[in-house]
Amino acid sequence: MAPTLETLPIIVVERICEYLAQDDPTLRTLHSFSFVSRYCCSVAEKQRFSQINLIVPGSDELQDKMELLDTLLSIGNRVHYVRRFKVSLVSRGTVAKSTAMVEGDDNQVRDVHFDVHPFCQPHTNVPYDSECIIRGEEHVTAFAHFISRLSRLRDFVWADMPHMPPPILSAIHAIGCRLHVHMLPLNCVVPGTDQPGFADPDQFALVTSPSLYSVVALFRSLGGADKHSSTNQEALRRMIAGAAPNLAHVQLRDYDWDWEDTLNTARLNFLPETPAGVESKLGALRSLVIDTVPMDENPTVALRYSQLKDFARCTNFSELRTLAIDCENDFDDLNGGEAVPYLAEAAKSGVFRSLNTLTLAMRPDIFVGEEIEDRMVLLLENLQPLQTLDLAGFVSKKMFDTAIRHHGEALRKLRIRPRRWNRENSPRIAFSEPVIRRLADQCPRLEQLEIPINRTQGNAHETRTYRALSRLPRLTCVILILETLLETIQGDGEEVVDLWDDREAYNIRPGYEDMPFKIRGALINVAIDASLARSIYDTISPDGRLDRLELWSSEKWGQVDYERGLTTLLDWIRRSWFIEKDYRGELSVRETYWPEKAYEKAYEEAHEERVKELTFGGYWLVWNEVWPQTGPDWWRHWKSFPLSED
């Protein structure tokens, strides 16, 4: 008689549950496994309750959720199963766009920076106007008592609230677990000139806590020379150097906030300086992530890369396992010309001997000469073989070739995001079939890959590019940015051409005769439906071994703007897709959205009205050539063009 799950020894089924939990940090697969039978549900219970994310939108909901959670954990020994616990809130307003993403989708490789369990990773979006929803002596005491019952807790995540009440911190100290704080505005740790001690004793206890293990530190400005910025950074450097003795993972995020007037005369009174003649203590960071997050389209804050030298003086870079510098969105000078040589020389001298993850994202227009490119090559050549590499901005063919030649054997995760900037043509690697074949030959252990692919209307060239990815035998996750190039229209000058009202415009303007052809190509390339998404999956993974494929539709614009008619149409049909395989091996194809598209979906009716206005205009004529219409609601009737069989 063939063995079944019910006849397997319990230790074997427990090990299966452990593997399922490790392979899928969201625990979705484990929960599905629990529905197989009562026996599987019982055995999986230990792993199902190993991590809890308590989402509390506001203080009113806290009591009800705590009572429900207390009831669930009071059954059997469930309270002893909890290893990781997170407290987070759902923002109403500031990051409402991000809530359209399906729960669990934010644990992808591209958002993982800290060398910690994925459950403890900081989220990409931080609600900068949130407040602590656990307040009031009764609520705080009750919550602290609940936490104290989790005696086997290993990680406590305080996700997006700036203030932690002292009783909760005391409960964490009593357990002795690791504390992850994902929102720490360092304006809290700077006292005014009229205060002899630390500005906030509760915050001081938090930033010097022996339990503090990872932190996302928020700054008003990383790049400015004002007293707030320099003081905040000095406070963080002293935390790294030993004030927070077990701090191992730090992320710096740049937010352009308005600070309280009381901070205008702020001065540092954090910890005493190291006495003269005494050797300074170095911290032992394992992850250093430097992010700049613009709050609008024209941010004025910028990171100065020379500050890397300051961090090198307070932590031992030889212990660093993850280094991520993402300043691609900055509009200021960034001193990029100084940072790359510094990193290259540090790598050459062997400073980064423990590094296994590197993220480097910079603006393409920084790199104006071959010298910087050569320094990037020197950096990549002198690092120990990396397991994770993420390059964005300026990524030349020379840099890419160096990366896969030197790190290919060790690489498990690779993300390449070449960019143009301000519509200027900059050198960038293009992922064609020969390039992907070379990638497959030199990176045999690659498991996760994110690259851009130029759509070419599904022709043989595009199909062969997808098929070349099947040469990577260990791939489990592929993320493709499917780019549509809206080419420059060559005509009489750089006038903006609009077919919004004039249906015959492209027939009467000299030099614009090829405009309908280019618009037709753009419509075909952007039109990606579920059928085409599945076809791309089958081409990449004909044997079905790929666990996850993400297809994100994007546009690249030429030198001349197309007016709102074309952008309205493209936004209307633009789709992005997740194709995932569950534990039974069955595929699901579901639509997802860029954050801005999710925002537009909330106003889909208004968007549809804008599309209707295009009826009988020039863009409608091109649309009708691509998808001939017979009914009045022409904008709803479109489908993807299939991939070439060649």
XYZ file of C-alpha atoms in Angstrom:
646
model
C 0.000 0.000 0.000
C 1.412 3.360 -1.059
C 2.106 5.714 1.854
C -0.080 8.802 2.289
C 0.492 11.966 4.259
C -1.599 10.523 7.087
C 0.607 7.414 7.317
C 3.912 9.286 7.319
C 5.639 9.690 10.705
C 4.786 13.005 12.326
C 8.455 14.073 12.303
C 8.483 13.762 8.503
C 5.333 15.871 8.087
C 6.730 18.451 10.519
C 9.857 18.709 8.381
C 7.665 19.192 5.298
C 5.902 22.052 7.087
C 9.252 23.613 7.973
C 10.333 23.514 4.338
C 7.041 25.055 3.199
C 7.419 27.879 5.750
C 11.014 28.559 4.703
C 10.228 28.499 0.990
C 7.255 30.877 1.247
C 7.679 33.519 3.991
C 4.070 34.655 3.501
C 2.991 31.161 4.707
C 0.356 30.973 1.965
C 1.587 27.576 0.812
C 1.617 26.297 4.384
C -1.956 27.449 4.941
C -3.009 25.676 1.734
C -1.272 22.538 2.962
C -3.304 22.771 6.180
C -6.531 22.285 4.200
C -5.437 18.885 2.875
C -6.645 17.012 5.952
C -7.194 17.351 9.692
C -3.903 15.571 10.260
C -1.989 18.042 8.073
C -3.753 20.960 9.757
C -2.788 19.680 13.205
C 0.860 19.098 12.319
C 1.161 22.440 10.497
C -0.150 24.382 13.491
C 3.309 24.989 14.918
C 4.478 26.699 11.741
C 1.166 28.456 11.034
C 1.428 30.357 14.305
C 5.171 30.936 14.084
C 4.668 34.489 12.821
C 1.850 36.960 13.394
C 1.286 40.305 11.726
C -1.084 42.351 13.859
C -2.530 45.021 11.544
C -4.305 47.707 13.549
C -5.740 50.606 11.486
C -6.527 52.604 14.635
C -6.842 52.501 18.399
C -10.569 51.689 18.167
C -9.836 48.340 16.522
C -7.001 47.400 18.865
C -9.112 45.960 21.681
C -11.174 43.700 19.394
C -8.131 42.376 17.576
C -6.257 41.735 20.796
C -9.180 39.759 22.225
C -9.419 37.639 19.066
C -5.692 37.009 19.011
C -5.653 36.137 22.688
C -8.431 33.606 22.120
C -6.624 31.961 19.202
C -3.310 31.681 21.037
C -4.918 30.344 24.214
C -5.773 27.088 22.454
C -3.255 24.382 23.287
C 0.353 25.571 23.196
C -0.038 28.066 20.371
C 1.329 30.923 22.445
C 4.652 29.054 22.589
C 4.784 28.651 18.809
C 5.107 32.386 18.079
C 8.629 33.246 16.950
C 8.047 36.490 15.028
C 5.498 39.191 15.833
C 4.831 42.377 13.870
C 2.691 45.384 14.748
C 1.727 47.524 11.775
C -1.057 49.833 10.713
C -2.942 50.531 7.495
C -2.368 54.138 6.545
C -5.400 56.174 5.572
C -4.161 58.628 2.981
C -0.418 58.865 2.593
C 0.291 55.397 1.242
C -3.222 54.416 0.245
C -1.956 53.603 -3.256
C 0.219 50.800 -1.989
C -2.700 48.988 -0.361
C -3.845 47.850 -3.810
C -0.982 45.384 -3.851
C -1.984 41.904 -2.746
C -0.818 41.050 0.758
C 2.513 39.275 0.630
C 3.616 40.705 -2.719
C 6.153 43.014 -1.115
C 8.626 40.306 -0.152
C 10.223 40.150 -3.580
C 13.948 40.151 -4.070
C 13.977 43.729 -5.291
C 12.723 45.048 -1.923
C 14.821 42.831 0.320
C 17.844 44.597 1.763
C 18.470 43.497 5.342
C 20.122 40.166 5.994
C 17.168 39.071 8.152
C 14.092 36.886 7.783
C 11.766 38.278 5.048
C 9.027 38.807 7.643
C 11.291 41.308 9.419
C 12.198 43.273 6.286
C 11.119 46.944 6.224
C 8.385 47.810 3.768
C 9.127 50.037 0.791
C 6.404 52.539 1.775
C 6.607 54.217 5.169
C 3.595 56.309 6.280
C 5.359 59.463 7.366
C 2.353 60.972 9.169
C 1.463 57.989 11.340
C 1.318 57.947 15.108
C 1.344 55.273 17.785
C -2.124 53.742 17.935
C -1.352 51.836 21.161
C -1.901 54.609 23.668
C -3.621 55.115 26.964
C -2.333 53.444 30.090
C -4.909 50.646 29.987
C -4.212 49.692 26.350
C -0.436 49.965 26.726
C -0.385 47.830 29.872
C -2.635 45.184 28.306
C -0.526 45.001 25.158
C 2.737 44.797 27.113
C 1.283 41.969 29.199
C 0.266 40.134 26.028
C 3.778 40.460 24.577
C 5.309 39.178 27.800
C 3.378 35.905 27.328
C 5.272 35.216 24.074
C 8.189 33.742 25.967
C 9.772 32.106 22.902
C 9.602 35.155 20.692
C 12.746 35.741 18.601
C 11.835 38.856 16.600
C 9.496 41.742 17.400
C 8.808 44.181 14.541
C 7.539 47.687 15.322
C 6.637 48.491 11.729
C 5.360 52.014 11.138
C 4.868 53.925 14.368
C 7.495 56.415 15.562
C 6.956 56.089 19.305
C 7.178 52.920 21.416
C 5.631 53.122 24.901
C 8.141 52.168 27.650
C 6.109 49.206 29.045
C 6.232 47.512 25.632
C 9.992 48.034 25.390
C 10.392 46.631 28.896
C 8.426 43.513 27.898
C 10.751 43.030 24.914
C 13.803 43.391 27.162
C 12.394 40.779 29.543
C 11.950 38.270 26.711
C 15.359 39.059 25.214
C 14.213 38.959 21.571
C 15.518 41.062 18.678
C 13.769 44.379 18.064
C 13.205 45.749 14.546
C 12.077 49.392 14.371
C 11.015 50.431 10.869
C 10.231 54.037 11.599
C 12.646 56.041 13.705
C 12.586 59.799 13.019
C 15.835 60.984 14.530
C 14.465 64.422 15.284
C 13.274 62.691 18.467
C 16.809 62.137 19.714
C 18.051 65.726 19.476
C 17.621 67.910 22.580
C 17.182 71.634 22.636
C 19.875 73.948 23.986
C 17.896 74.569 27.165
C 17.917 70.877 28.109
C 20.953 69.454 29.879
C 20.141 65.835 29.061
C 18.587 63.790 26.318
C 15.507 65.337 24.724
C 13.198 62.351 25.202
C 14.151 59.732 27.816
C 11.746 57.177 26.344
C 13.254 57.582 22.893
C 16.734 57.486 24.398
C 15.884 54.106 25.970
C 14.754 52.863 22.548
C 17.802 53.962 20.536
C 20.203 52.564 23.158
C 18.255 49.343 23.724
C 20.338 46.138 23.787
C 17.454 44.480 21.918
C 17.596 46.903 18.981
C 18.721 44.812 16.005
C 17.534 46.634 12.870
C 16.323 50.159 12.311
C 15.031 52.382 9.522
C 16.231 55.874 10.438
C 14.316 58.754 8.862
C 16.023 62.061 8.168
C 14.865 65.459 7.107
C 17.853 65.643 4.801
C 20.816 63.360 4.308
C 22.548 65.705 1.943
C 21.992 69.132 3.434
C 24.550 70.898 5.537
C 22.039 72.200 8.085
C 22.485 71.546 11.784
C 19.525 69.137 11.989
C 20.939 66.798 9.360
C 24.478 66.704 10.735
C 23.247 66.291 14.311
C 20.876 63.462 13.446
C 23.553 61.616 11.528
C 26.018 61.998 14.366
C 23.452 60.478 16.714
C 23.002 57.535 14.353
C 26.763 57.063 14.006
C 27.104 56.802 17.771
C 24.281 54.274 17.856
C 26.188 52.210 15.279
C 29.470 52.581 17.152
C 28.102 51.004 20.308
C 25.348 53.054 21.925
C 22.951 50.403 20.569
C 25.254 47.456 21.286
C 23.544 44.842 19.118
C 22.504 47.019 16.190
C 23.311 45.061 13.020
C 21.118 46.463 10.228
C 20.580 50.124 9.380
C 18.607 51.791 6.621
C 18.712 55.557 6.100
C 15.714 57.094 4.413
C 15.549 60.689 3.323
C 12.275 62.533 3.852
C 11.746 66.244 3.326
C 9.717 66.979 6.417
C 8.913 70.181 8.276
C 10.496 69.986 11.695
C 9.202 71.590 14.831
C 10.432 75.099 15.531
C 11.972 73.888 18.774
C 14.612 72.080 16.759
C 15.964 75.216 15.133
C 18.526 75.536 17.917
C 19.142 71.805 18.311
C 22.498 70.550 19.514
C 23.895 67.098 20.128
C 23.914 65.726 23.653
C 23.679 62.049 22.878
C 26.705 60.251 24.278
C 30.133 61.536 25.268
C 32.795 61.615 22.584
C 35.585 59.061 22.720
C 38.342 60.521 24.953
C 41.580 61.530 23.275
C 44.124 58.719 23.128
C 41.482 55.996 23.494
C 40.837 53.780 20.484
C 37.343 54.297 19.103
C 35.006 51.339 19.217
C 33.682 50.160 15.892
C 30.246 48.716 15.388
C 29.621 45.529 13.443
C 26.871 46.349 10.962
C 25.836 43.531 8.661
C 23.550 45.664 6.484
C 23.857 49.314 5.473
C 21.113 50.650 3.198
C 21.099 54.267 2.049
C 17.885 55.371 0.389
C 16.618 58.705 -0.821
C 12.864 58.784 -1.243
C 11.581 61.949 -2.949
C 8.292 63.222 -1.600
C 7.384 64.887 -4.910
C 8.576 65.020 -8.489
C 11.198 67.675 -7.773
C 12.946 66.724 -4.547
C 15.495 69.122 -3.184
C 17.196 66.731 -0.800
C 20.114 64.610 -1.856
C 22.569 62.150 -0.388
C 26.261 63.024 -0.370
C 28.207 59.882 -1.036
C 31.214 61.222 0.831
C 29.293 60.344 4.002
C 30.231 56.726 3.359
C 33.618 57.618 4.817
C 31.908 58.764 8.008
C 30.179 55.412 8.401
C 33.457 53.618 7.775
C 34.787 55.352 10.895
C 32.008 53.994 13.140
C 31.529 50.436 11.870
C 33.791 47.716 10.579
C 33.041 47.408 6.861
C 34.754 44.025 6.810
C 31.705 42.652 8.679
C 29.278 44.147 6.170
C 27.257 41.568 4.230
C 24.791 43.902 2.506
C 25.514 47.339 1.029
C 22.703 49.119 -0.805
C 22.917 52.672 -2.116
C 19.821 53.798 -3.984
C 19.883 57.437 -4.964
C 18.621 57.159 -8.501
C 15.729 59.565 -7.883
C 17.882 62.432 -6.651
C 18.122 65.549 -8.746
C 21.183 67.076 -7.114
C 24.882 66.531 -7.796
C 25.234 63.569 -5.425
C 29.041 63.624 -5.589
C 28.755 60.410 -7.589
C 32.182 61.034 -9.047
C 33.709 60.683 -5.572
C 31.678 57.732 -4.329
C 32.470 55.232 -7.055
C 36.270 55.681 -6.784
C 35.993 55.419 -2.985
C 34.067 52.161 -3.195
C 36.433 50.826 -5.852
C 39.546 51.551 -3.798
C 37.939 50.102 -0.662
C 37.135 46.908 -2.561
C 40.654 46.751 -3.974
C 42.114 46.947 -0.472
C 39.896 44.078 0.698
C 37.644 46.078 3.003
C 34.428 44.406 1.789
C 35.608 40.862 2.294
C 32.293 39.642 3.794
C 29.996 41.388 1.307
C 27.580 39.104 -0.535
C 24.844 41.588 -1.554
C 25.385 44.846 -3.457
C 22.764 47.313 -4.670
C 24.024 50.363 -6.517
C 21.512 52.672 -8.208
C 22.670 56.027 -9.534
C 21.613 58.537 -12.145
C 22.955 57.884 -15.631
C 23.924 61.502 -16.234
C 26.474 61.315 -13.409
C 28.581 59.016 -15.540
C 29.821 61.304 -18.245
C 33.226 59.783 -18.833
C 35.014 56.499 -19.208
C 36.850 57.028 -15.918
C 33.744 56.398 -13.822
C 32.850 53.367 -15.914
C 36.363 52.025 -15.361
C 36.000 52.572 -11.612
C 32.735 50.644 -11.621
C 34.494 47.810 -13.422
C 37.313 47.966 -10.839
C 34.753 47.780 -8.026
C 33.044 44.731 -9.529
C 36.369 43.008 -10.203
C 37.696 43.417 -6.673
C 34.667 42.344 -4.665
C 34.383 38.807 -3.432
C 31.910 36.809 -5.567
C 28.454 38.132 -4.764
C 25.259 36.149 -4.303
C 22.954 39.127 -4.949
C 23.694 41.993 -7.348
C 21.388 44.901 -8.206
C 22.629 47.583 -10.628
C 20.500 50.500 -11.821
C 20.915 53.746 -13.689
C 24.080 53.635 -15.742
C 24.689 49.981 -16.640
C 26.964 49.622 -19.628
C 27.800 46.466 -21.556
C 31.316 46.560 -20.106
C 29.978 46.664 -16.538
C 27.489 43.876 -17.197
C 30.119 41.638 -18.782
C 32.430 42.193 -15.802
C 29.623 41.410 -13.351
C 28.620 38.073 -14.849
C 32.211 37.048 -15.552
C 33.460 37.719 -12.024
C 30.327 36.917 -9.991
C 28.366 34.607 -12.284
C 29.261 31.306 -10.603
C 28.102 32.579 -7.200
C 25.112 34.699 -8.251
C 21.712 33.603 -6.992
C 19.810 36.860 -7.497
C 20.425 39.409 -10.252
C 18.581 42.624 -10.954
C 19.627 44.944 -13.782
C 17.722 48.211 -14.270
C 19.430 50.370 -16.915
C 17.864 53.818 -17.245
C 17.754 56.805 -19.494
C 17.604 60.151 -17.718
C 15.850 63.298 -18.896
C 15.246 61.558 -22.218
C 18.922 61.584 -23.038
C 20.411 58.556 -24.679
C 22.882 57.000 -22.280
C 24.888 53.790 -22.696
C 22.909 50.835 -21.444
C 22.903 47.100 -21.781
C 20.088 45.707 -23.934
C 18.877 42.186 -23.169
C 18.672 40.395 -26.490
C 18.849 36.662 -27.139
C 22.692 36.559 -27.393
C 23.073 38.534 -24.148
C 20.735 36.202 -22.249
C 22.518 33.154 -23.673
C 25.784 34.530 -22.345
C 24.104 35.228 -19.010
C 22.893 31.622 -18.847
C 26.345 30.251 -19.666
C 28.066 32.257 -16.919
C 25.385 32.227 -14.192
C 24.349 28.551 -13.871
C 23.077 28.930 -10.266
C 20.857 31.957 -10.840
C 17.507 31.589 -9.070
C 15.912 35.048 -9.316
C 16.269 37.494 -12.188
C 14.879 40.934 -13.010
C 15.714 42.587 -16.347
C 14.048 44.841 -18.934
C 12.955 43.408 -22.266
C 12.168 45.555 -25.293
C 8.836 44.513 -26.775
C 8.889 44.197 -30.561
C 5.249 43.296 -31.261
C 5.806 39.656 -30.361
C 7.991 38.975 -33.382
C 10.550 36.185 -33.702
C 13.269 38.292 -32.072
C 11.145 38.860 -28.957
C 10.086 35.208 -28.783
C 13.696 33.987 -28.999
C 14.624 36.377 -26.185
C 12.042 34.778 -23.874
C 13.066 31.289 -24.963
C 16.708 32.003 -24.111
C 15.684 32.369 -20.452
C 14.811 28.670 -20.410
C 18.568 27.991 -20.513
C 18.816 29.029 -16.846
C 18.080 25.701 -15.109
C 17.575 26.926 -11.524
C 15.335 29.923 -12.103
C 12.393 30.077 -9.711
C 11.384 33.748 -10.067
C 11.634 36.031 -13.118
C 10.606 39.681 -13.207
C 10.460 41.251 -16.665
C 9.967 44.954 -17.292
C 8.343 44.857 -20.721
C 9.304 48.158 -22.288
C 7.568 49.886 -25.166
C 9.776 52.394 -26.962
C 7.792 55.372 -28.185
C 10.241 56.509 -30.784
C 11.126 60.074 -31.654
C 9.006 61.369 -34.513
C 11.221 62.961 -37.115
C 9.465 65.931 -38.641
C 9.668 69.661 -39.180
C 11.247 70.606 -35.853
C 10.474 69.352 -32.354
C 6.854 70.382 -32.303
C 4.522 68.323 -30.137
C 2.240 66.354 -32.402
C -1.321 65.682 -31.286
C -4.028 63.683 -33.033
C -6.542 64.527 -30.331
C -9.022 66.335 -32.613
C -7.568 66.294 -36.124
C -8.245 62.852 -37.599
C -6.272 63.658 -40.747
C -3.270 65.336 -39.085
C -0.788 62.649 -39.947
C -1.782 62.796 -43.630
C -1.167 66.488 -44.107
C 1.958 67.232 -42.065
C 5.164 66.691 -44.000
C 7.601 64.486 -42.119
C 5.002 62.791 -39.919
C 3.884 60.126 -42.352
C 5.319 57.337 -40.157
C 3.556 58.507 -37.005
C 0.527 56.135 -37.325
C 2.917 53.221 -37.836
C 4.759 54.055 -34.603
C 1.542 54.553 -32.663
C 0.281 51.217 -33.985
C 3.443 49.535 -32.698
C 3.027 51.179 -29.299
C -0.560 49.921 -28.968
C 0.438 46.364 -29.891
C 3.402 46.352 -27.494
C 1.472 47.735 -24.518
C -1.486 45.384 -25.058
C -0.666 42.431 -22.779
C -3.638 40.306 -21.773
C -3.781 37.144 -19.673
C -3.382 34.931 -22.732
C -0.135 36.590 -23.787
C 1.140 36.560 -20.186
C 0.592 32.804 -20.015
C 2.218 32.368 -23.428
C 5.334 34.217 -22.241
C 5.472 31.954 -19.180
C 5.217 28.814 -21.328
C 7.992 30.092 -23.603
C 10.322 30.820 -20.690
C 9.444 27.662 -18.784
C 8.130 24.980 -21.158
C 8.557 22.345 -18.443
C 6.663 24.456 -15.874
C 9.477 24.578 -13.312
C 9.293 28.375 -12.893
C 7.448 29.239 -9.662
C 6.761 32.909 -10.344
C 6.782 35.250 -13.316
C 6.038 38.962 -13.062
C 5.397 41.039 -16.164
C 5.415 44.812 -15.697
C 4.440 47.012 -18.621
C 6.399 50.231 -19.023
C 7.027 52.906 -21.658
C 10.195 54.664 -22.777
C 9.656 58.010 -24.449
C 11.607 59.561 -27.293
C 12.648 63.184 -27.681
C 9.260 64.447 -28.892
C 6.210 64.287 -26.649
C 3.075 62.508 -27.685
C 0.038 64.335 -26.398
C -2.582 63.106 -23.942
C -4.542 61.111 -26.525
C -1.899 58.419 -26.835
C -1.023 58.333 -23.137
C -4.728 58.003 -22.313
C -5.053 55.008 -24.620
C -1.878 53.348 -23.395
C -2.870 53.768 -19.744
C -6.276 52.309 -20.529
C -4.954 49.042 -21.964
C -1.744 48.745 -19.954
C -1.707 45.611 -17.774
C 0.848 43.923 -15.553
C 0.645 40.300 -14.466
C 1.659 37.773 -11.821
C 1.860 34.152 -12.924
C 2.398 31.914 -9.894
C 2.534 28.187 -9.239
C 0.987 26.804 -6.074
C 2.123 23.773 -4.095
C 0.064 21.506 -6.369
C 1.895 22.825 -9.419
C -1.155 24.659 -10.763
C -0.645 28.086 -12.331
C -2.686 31.184 -11.576
C -2.596 34.294 -13.760
C -3.722 37.488 -12.076
C -3.508 41.148 -12.893
C -1.588 43.588 -10.739
C -0.861 47.289 -10.966
C 1.885 49.818 -10.742
C 1.048 52.034 -7.734
C 0.049 54.937 -9.977
C -2.209 52.664 -12.033
C -3.845 51.405 -8.840
C -4.597 55.018 -8.019
C -6.126 55.509 -11.480
C -8.260 52.403 -11.132
C -10.080 54.178 -8.309
C -11.124 56.727 -10.932
C -11.738 54.279 -13.767
C -15.026 55.871 -14.741
C -13.368 59.254 -15.250
C -10.584 57.565 -17.184
C -13.119 55.858 -19.425
C -14.769 59.183 -20.164
C -11.413 60.546 -21.357
C -11.049 57.549 -23.660
C -14.529 58.098 -25.088
C -13.536 61.610 -26.081
C -11.060 60.087 -28.544
C -13.863 58.642 -30.706
C -13.445 59.680 -34.353
C -10.093 61.336 -33.648
C -6.771 60.421 -35.196
C -5.830 58.001 -32.406
C -9.154 56.214 -32.855
C -8.319 55.700 -36.527
C -5.070 53.971 -35.621
C -6.827 51.913 -32.918
C -9.434 50.811 -35.424
C -6.723 49.636 -37.799
C -5.242 47.472 -35.021
C -8.570 46.208 -33.614
C -11.436 46.764 -36.115
C -14.572 47.691 -34.202
C -18.225 46.944 -34.772
C -19.797 48.325 -31.601
C -19.963 51.738 -29.888
C -17.769 50.808 -26.890
C -14.691 50.303 -29.079
C -12.247 50.952 -26.237
C -13.272 47.736 -24.468
C -12.526 45.458 -27.409
C -8.829 44.779 -27.700
C -6.577 41.773 -27.290
C -2.898 40.966 -27.419
C -1.123 39.920 -30.560
C 0.291 36.404 -30.116
C 3.987 35.600 -29.965
C 5.608 34.486 -33.172
C 5.956 30.721 -33.525
C 9.437 31.121 -35.001
